[in-house]
C-alpha positions as a printed NumPy array, in Angstrom:
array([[  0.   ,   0.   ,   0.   ],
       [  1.211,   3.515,  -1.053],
       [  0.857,   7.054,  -0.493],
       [  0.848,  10.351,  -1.892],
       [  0.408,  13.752,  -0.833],
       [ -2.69 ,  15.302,   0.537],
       [ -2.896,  18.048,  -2.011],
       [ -3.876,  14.988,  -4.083],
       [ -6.469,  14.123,  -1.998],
       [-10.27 ,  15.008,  -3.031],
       [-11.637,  14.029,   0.572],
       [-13.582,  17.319,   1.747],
       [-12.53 ,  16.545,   5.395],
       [-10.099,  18.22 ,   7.402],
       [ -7.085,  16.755,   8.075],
       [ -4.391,  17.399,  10.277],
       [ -1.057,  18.103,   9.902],
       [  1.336,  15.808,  10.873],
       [  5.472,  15.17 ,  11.437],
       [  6.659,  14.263,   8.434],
       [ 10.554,  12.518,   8.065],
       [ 11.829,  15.211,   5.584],
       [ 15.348,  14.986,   4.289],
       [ 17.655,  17.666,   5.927],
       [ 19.648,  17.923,   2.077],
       [ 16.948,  17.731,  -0.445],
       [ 13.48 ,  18.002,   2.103],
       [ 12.377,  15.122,   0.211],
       [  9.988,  12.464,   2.449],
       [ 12.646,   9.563,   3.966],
       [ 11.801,   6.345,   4.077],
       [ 13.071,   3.791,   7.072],
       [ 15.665,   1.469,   4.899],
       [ 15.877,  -1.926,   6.648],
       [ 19.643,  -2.424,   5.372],
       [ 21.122,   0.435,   6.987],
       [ 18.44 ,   0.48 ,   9.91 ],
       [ 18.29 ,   4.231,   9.479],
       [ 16.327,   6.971,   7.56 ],
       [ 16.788,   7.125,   4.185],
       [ 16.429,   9.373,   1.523],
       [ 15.085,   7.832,  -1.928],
       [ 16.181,  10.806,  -3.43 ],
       [ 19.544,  11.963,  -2.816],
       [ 20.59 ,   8.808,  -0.392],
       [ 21.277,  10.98 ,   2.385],
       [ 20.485,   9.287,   6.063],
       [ 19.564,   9.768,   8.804],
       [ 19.979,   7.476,  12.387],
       [ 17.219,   6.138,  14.292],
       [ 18.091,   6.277,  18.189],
       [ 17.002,   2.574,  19.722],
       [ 15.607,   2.855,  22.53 ],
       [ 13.682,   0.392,  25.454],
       [ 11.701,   2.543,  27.51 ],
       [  7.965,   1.221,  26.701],
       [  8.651,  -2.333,  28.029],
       [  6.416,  -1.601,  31.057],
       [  3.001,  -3.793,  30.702],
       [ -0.047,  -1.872,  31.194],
       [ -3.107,  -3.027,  33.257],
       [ -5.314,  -5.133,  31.083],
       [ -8.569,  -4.637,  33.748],
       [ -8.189,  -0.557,  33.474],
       [ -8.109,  -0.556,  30.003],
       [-11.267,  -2.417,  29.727],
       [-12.368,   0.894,  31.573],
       [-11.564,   3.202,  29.771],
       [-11.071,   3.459,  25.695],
       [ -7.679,   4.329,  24.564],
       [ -7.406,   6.42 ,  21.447],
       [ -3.704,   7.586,  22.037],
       [ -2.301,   6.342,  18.357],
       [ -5.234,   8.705,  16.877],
       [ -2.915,  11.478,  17.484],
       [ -0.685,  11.289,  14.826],
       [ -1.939,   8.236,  12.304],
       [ -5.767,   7.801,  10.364],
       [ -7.704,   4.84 ,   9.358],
       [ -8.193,   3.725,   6.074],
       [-10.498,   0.605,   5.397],
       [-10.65 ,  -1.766,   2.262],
       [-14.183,  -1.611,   1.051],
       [-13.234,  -5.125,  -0.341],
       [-11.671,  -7.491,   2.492],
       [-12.302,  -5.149,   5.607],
       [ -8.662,  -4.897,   6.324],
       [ -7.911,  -1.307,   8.001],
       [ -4.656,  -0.14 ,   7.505],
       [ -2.759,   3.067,   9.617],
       [ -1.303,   5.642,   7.675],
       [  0.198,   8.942,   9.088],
       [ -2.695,  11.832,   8.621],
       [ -0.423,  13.194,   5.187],
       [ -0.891,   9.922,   3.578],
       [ -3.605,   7.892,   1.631],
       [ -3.878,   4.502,   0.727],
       [ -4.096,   3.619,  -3.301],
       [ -4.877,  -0.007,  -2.884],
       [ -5.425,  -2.61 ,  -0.162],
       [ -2.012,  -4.29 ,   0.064],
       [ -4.305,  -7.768,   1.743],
       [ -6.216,  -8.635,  -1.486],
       [ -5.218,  -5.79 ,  -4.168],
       [ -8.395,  -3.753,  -4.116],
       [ -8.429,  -0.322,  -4.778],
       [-11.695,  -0.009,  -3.607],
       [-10.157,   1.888,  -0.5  ],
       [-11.978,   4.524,   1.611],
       [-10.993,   7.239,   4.969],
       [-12.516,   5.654,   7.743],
       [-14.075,   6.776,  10.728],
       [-12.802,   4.394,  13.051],
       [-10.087,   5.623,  15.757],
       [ -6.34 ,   4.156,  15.288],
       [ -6.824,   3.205,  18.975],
       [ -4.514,   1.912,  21.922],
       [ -0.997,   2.976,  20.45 ],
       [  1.957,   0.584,  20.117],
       [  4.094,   0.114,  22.613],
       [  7.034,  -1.523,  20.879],
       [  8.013,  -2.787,  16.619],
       [ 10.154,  -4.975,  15.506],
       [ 11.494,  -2.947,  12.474],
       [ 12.084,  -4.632,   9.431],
       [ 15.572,  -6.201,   8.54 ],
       [ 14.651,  -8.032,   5.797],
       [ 14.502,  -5.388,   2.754],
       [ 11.851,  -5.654,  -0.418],
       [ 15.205,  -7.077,  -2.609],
       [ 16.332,  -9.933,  -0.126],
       [ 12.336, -10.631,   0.16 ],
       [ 11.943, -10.878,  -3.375],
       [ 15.176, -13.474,  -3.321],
       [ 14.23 , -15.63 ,  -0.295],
       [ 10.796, -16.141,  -2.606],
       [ 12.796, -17.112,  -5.47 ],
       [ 14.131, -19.502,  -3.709],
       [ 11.183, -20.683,  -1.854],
       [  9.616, -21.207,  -5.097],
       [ 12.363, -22.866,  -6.243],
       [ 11.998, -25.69 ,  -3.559],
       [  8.295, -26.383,  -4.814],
       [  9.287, -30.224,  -5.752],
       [  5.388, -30.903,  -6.646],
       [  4.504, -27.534,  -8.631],
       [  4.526, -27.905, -12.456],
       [  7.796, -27.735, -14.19 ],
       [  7.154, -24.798, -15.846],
       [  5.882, -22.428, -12.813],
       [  9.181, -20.362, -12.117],
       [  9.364, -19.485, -15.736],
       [  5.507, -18.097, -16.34 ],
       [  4.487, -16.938, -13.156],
       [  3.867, -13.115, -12.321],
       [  4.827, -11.759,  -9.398],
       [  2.698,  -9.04 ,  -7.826],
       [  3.072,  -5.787,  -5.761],
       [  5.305,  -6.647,  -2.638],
       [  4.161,  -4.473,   0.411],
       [  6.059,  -4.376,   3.675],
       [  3.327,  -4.041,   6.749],
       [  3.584,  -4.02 ,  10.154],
       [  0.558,  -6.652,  11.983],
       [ -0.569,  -5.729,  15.273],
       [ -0.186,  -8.535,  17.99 ],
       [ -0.765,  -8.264,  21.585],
       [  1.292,  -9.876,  24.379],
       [  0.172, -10.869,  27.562],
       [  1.082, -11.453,  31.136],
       [ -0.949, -13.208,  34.013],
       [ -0.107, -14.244,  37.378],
       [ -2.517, -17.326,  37.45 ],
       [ -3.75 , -19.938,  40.577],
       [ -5.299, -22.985,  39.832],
       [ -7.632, -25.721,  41.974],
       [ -7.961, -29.097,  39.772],
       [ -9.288, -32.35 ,  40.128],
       [ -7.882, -35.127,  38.083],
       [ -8.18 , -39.085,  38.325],
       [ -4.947, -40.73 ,  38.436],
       [ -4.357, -44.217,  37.293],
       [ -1.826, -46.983,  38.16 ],
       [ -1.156, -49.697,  35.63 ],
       [ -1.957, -53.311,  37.354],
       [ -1.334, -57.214,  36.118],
       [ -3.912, -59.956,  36.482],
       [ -3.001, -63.567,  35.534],
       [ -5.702, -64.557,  32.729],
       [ -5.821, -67.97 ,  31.314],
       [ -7.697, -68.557,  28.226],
       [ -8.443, -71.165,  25.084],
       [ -7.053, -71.367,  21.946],
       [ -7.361, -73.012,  18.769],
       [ -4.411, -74.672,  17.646],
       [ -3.781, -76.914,  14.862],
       [ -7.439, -77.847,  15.21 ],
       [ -6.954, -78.669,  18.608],
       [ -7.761, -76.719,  21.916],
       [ -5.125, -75.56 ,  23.663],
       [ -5.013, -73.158,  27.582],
       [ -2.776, -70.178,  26.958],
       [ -2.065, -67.915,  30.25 ],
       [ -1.305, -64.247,  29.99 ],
       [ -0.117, -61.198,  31.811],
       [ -3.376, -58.421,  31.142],
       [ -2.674, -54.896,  31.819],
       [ -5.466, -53.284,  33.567],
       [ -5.479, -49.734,  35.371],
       [ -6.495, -48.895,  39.113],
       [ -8.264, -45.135,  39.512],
       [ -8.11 , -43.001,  42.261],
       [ -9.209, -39.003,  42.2  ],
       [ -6.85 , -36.505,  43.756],
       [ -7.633, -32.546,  44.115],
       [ -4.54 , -30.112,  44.179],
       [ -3.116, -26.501,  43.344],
       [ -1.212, -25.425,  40.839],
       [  0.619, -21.802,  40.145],
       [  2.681, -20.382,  37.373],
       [  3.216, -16.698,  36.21 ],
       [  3.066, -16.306,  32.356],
       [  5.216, -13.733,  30.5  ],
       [  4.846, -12.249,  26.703],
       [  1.693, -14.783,  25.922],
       [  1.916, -13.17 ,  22.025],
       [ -1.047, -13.637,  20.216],
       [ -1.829, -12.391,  17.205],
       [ -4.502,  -9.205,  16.313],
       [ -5.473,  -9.415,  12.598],
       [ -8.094, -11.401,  11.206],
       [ -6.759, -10.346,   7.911],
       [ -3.793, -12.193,   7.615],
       [ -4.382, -15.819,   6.62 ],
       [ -3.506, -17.41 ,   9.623],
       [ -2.249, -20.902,   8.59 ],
       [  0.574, -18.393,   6.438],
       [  1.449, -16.356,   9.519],
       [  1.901, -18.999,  11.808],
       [  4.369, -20.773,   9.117],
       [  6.784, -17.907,   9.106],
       [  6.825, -17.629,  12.926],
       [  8.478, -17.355,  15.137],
       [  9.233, -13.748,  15.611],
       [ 12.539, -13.423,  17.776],
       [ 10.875, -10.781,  20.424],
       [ 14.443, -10.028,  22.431],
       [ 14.693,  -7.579,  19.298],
       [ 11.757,  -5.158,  20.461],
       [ 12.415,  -2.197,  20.483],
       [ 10.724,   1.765,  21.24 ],
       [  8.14 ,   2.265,  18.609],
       [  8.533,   5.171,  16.654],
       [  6.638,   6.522,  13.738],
       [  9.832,   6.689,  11.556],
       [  9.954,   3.087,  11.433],
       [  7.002,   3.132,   9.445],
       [  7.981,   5.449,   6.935],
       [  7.484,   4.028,   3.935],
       [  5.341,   1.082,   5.353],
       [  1.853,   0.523,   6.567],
       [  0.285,  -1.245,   9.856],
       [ -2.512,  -2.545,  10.055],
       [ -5.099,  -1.331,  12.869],
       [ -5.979,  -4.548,  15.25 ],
       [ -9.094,  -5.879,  13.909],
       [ -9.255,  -8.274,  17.528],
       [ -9.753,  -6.261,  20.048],
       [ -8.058,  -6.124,  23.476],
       [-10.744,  -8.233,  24.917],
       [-10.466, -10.678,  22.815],
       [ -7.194, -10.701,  22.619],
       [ -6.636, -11.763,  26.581],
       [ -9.782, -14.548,  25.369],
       [ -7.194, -16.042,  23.087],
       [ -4.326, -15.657,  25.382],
       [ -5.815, -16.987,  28.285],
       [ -6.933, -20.612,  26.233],
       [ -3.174, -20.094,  25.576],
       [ -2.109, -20.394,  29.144],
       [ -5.244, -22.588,  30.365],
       [ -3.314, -25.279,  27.412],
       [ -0.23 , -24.845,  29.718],
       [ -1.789, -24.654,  33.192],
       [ -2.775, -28.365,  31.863],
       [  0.424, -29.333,  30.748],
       [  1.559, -27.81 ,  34.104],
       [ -0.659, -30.305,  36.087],
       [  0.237, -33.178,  34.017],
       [  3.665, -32.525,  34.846],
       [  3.074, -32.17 ,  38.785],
       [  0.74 , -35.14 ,  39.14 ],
       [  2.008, -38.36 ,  39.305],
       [  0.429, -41.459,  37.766],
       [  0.658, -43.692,  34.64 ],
       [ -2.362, -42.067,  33.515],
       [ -3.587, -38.976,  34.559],
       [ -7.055, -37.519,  33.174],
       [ -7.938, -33.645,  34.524],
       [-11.554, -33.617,  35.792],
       [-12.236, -29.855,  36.355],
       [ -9.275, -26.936,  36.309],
       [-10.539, -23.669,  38.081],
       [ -8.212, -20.759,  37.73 ],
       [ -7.765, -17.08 ,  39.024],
       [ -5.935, -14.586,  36.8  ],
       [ -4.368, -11.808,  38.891],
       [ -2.702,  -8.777,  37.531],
       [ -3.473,  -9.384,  33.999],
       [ -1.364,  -7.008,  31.627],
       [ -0.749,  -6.264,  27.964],
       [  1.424,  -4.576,  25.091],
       [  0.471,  -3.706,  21.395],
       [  3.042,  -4.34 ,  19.372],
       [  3.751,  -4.136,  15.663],
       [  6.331,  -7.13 ,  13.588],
       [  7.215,  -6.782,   9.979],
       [  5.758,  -8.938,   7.462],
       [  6.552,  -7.961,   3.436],
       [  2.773,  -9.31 ,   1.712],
       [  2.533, -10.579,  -1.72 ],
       [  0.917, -12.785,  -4.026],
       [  1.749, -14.505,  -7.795],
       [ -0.636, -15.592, -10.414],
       [ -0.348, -18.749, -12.719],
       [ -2.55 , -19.649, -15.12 ],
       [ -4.887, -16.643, -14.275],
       [ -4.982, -18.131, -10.591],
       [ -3.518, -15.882,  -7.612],
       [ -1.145, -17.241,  -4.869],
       [ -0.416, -15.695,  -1.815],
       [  2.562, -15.825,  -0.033],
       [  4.255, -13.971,   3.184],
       [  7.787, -13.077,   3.982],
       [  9.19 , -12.698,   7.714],
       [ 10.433,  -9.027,   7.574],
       [ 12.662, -10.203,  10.757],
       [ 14.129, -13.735,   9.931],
       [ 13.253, -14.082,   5.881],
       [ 11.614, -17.092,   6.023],
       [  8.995, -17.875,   3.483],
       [  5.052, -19.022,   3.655],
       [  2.7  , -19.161,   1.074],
       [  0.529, -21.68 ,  -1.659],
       [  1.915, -22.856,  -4.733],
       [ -0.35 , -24.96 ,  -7.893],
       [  0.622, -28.543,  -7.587],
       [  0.746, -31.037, -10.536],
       [ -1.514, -33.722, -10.764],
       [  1.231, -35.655, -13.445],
       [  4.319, -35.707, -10.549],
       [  1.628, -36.062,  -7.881],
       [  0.912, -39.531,  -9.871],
       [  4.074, -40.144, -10.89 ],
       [  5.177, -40.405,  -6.797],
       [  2.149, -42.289,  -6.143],
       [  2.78 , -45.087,  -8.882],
       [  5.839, -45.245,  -7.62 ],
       [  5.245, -45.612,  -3.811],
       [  2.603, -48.424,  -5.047],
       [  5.2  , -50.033,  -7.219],
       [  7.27 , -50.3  ,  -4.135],
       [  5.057, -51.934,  -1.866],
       [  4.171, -54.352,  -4.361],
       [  7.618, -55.641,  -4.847],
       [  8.23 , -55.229,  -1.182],
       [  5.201, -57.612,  -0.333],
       [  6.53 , -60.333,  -3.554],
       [  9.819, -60.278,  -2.311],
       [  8.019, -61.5  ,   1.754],
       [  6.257, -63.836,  -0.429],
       [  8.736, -65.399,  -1.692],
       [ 10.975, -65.623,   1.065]])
């Protein structure tokens, strides 16, 4: 998703000025350039350094903001929505979006919906639109089952960098569980068999299990739960190029989205902690499974108190693209952090067959050969 200046823009509305990065050489708008992790100009190349900071790493009280709505990120950024897929994307108040960089549409509108709670901390991009574009070569390169002719047709599309919102959450959490424990046990059992025609008493060792029910506490303080806040990224191609490596958060500041977009959460802080806390129920259980002692341990009932339940918004770079072969569109998704590479690909149905025929002619020689021998 682009921009371009707000003289260009027909909108009747008002809009506020905002800081823009300008080049101290040329005044030309600087972009953040992921290779030199500094401000750059696209113009005249001059740059400009980006002080890191970690000041924002303090979690804020999940219960309060329920409370009370948060609008801080309004201040400086403004909505735009995609008429087509819903996505809503945050651009600084000098910018407007051309087309929706989630499907492609154009059909793109100035929304009134707020930017809301503002980021806390980014992950800025270090992978830059060049080495993205390589690391898909080569991913498309590995796709063993796509026709033979696919790297030589297909078209590549638009690649956008974006920033996706995800929240992270801590919990202090205390749990009272009941769970029925069982203890493996032998019994002697003799029995009749046919052998040969003949009848014949065989005696064997039978496993069988003895139950008891136990009730017990468990505690554990969870740190950084990260779940995600976009419904508009697919999410079986987001959670392929995960993990993020979160150590590397940093201060957001608006300048590392020059020249990008981020997308406004489209799960809201409420349900955001919903998803989190199924998160950390999943590893009270494993927690309890872990504590208990049995050969077989099945939880009954798991009732838990969250205590000073926190949060932080923060932003991690994705580059978004898609490819079209044979008038079909692919999307794929780029880790702006580590590089690594998620996305569908066509498949043939001839080398599909081929490796199928040829599994099946193994087994069939594998099961003449037993025959035989």
């Amino acid at each position: 998703m682009s921009g371009r200046e707000n003289d260009a823009y027909t909108d009747s509305k008002t809009i506020e000025q905002t800081e823009v990065n300008q080049c101290t050489s040329c005044g030309g708008n600087t972009v953040y350039d992921p290779a030199t992790k500094s401000l750059k100009c696209p113009f005249c190349g001059t740059e400009k350094e980006i002080e890191k900071t970690r000041n924002n790493t303090t979690e804020l009280d999940y219960l309060q903001a329920l409370k009370k709505e948060d609008r801080s990120w309004g201040d400086e950024k403004r909505v735009f929505s995609c008429e087509n897929c819903g996505a809503e994307t945050v651009l600084d108040k000098d910018k407007v979006a051309d087309f929706c960089s989630f499907c492609g549409s154009s059909h793109i509108a100035l929304s009134d919906q707020h930017a809301g709670i503002k980021p806390a901390l980014v992950i800025p991009f270090q992978i830059s639109k060049e080495e993205a574009v390589e690391k898909f070569k080569k991913w498309m390169k590995k796709r063993y089952f796509a026709p033979s002719k696919l790297t030589q047709t297909y078209e590549l599309r638009n690649l956008s960098g974006a920033y996706i919102p995800y929240w992270t959450f801590d919990a202090e959490t205390k749990s009272s569980y009941v769970v029925r424990i069982g203890t493996y046990y032998y019994v002697t059992v003799t029995r009749t068999v046919m052998e040969d025609g003949k009848p014949k008493q065989v005696t064997e060792q039978v496993r069988k299990i003895r139950w008891r029910t136990e009730n017990g506490r468990y505690q554990d303080f969870f740190d950084d739960v990260l779940v995600k806040a976009s419904r508009n990224v697919a999410s079986g191609l987001i959670n392929n190029i995960e993990p993020f490596q979160l150590n590397s958060l940093i201060d957001y500041k608006s300048a590392y989205l020059s020249g990008f977009l981020a997308e406004r959460y489209s799960i809201p802080l409420k349900e955001g902690w919903d998803d989190a806390r199924r998160i950390i129920d999943s590893r009270i259980e494993s927690g309890i499974h872990g504590q208990v002692y049995g050969d077989v341990v099945e939880i009954v009932n798991v009732s838990t108190d969250y205590k000073d339940i926190t949060y932080k918004h923060i932003l991690l770079p994705i580059w978004i693209s898609s490819f079209e072969f044979n008038n079909k569109v692919y999307r794929f998704l780029v880790n702006g952090q580590t590089g690594k590479v998620s996305g569908k690909s066509p498949i043939s149905i001839v080398k599909v067959s081929i490796l199928v025929v040829s599994i099946l002619a193994v087994i069939a020689v594998v099961l003449f050969f037993l025959d035989v021998f």
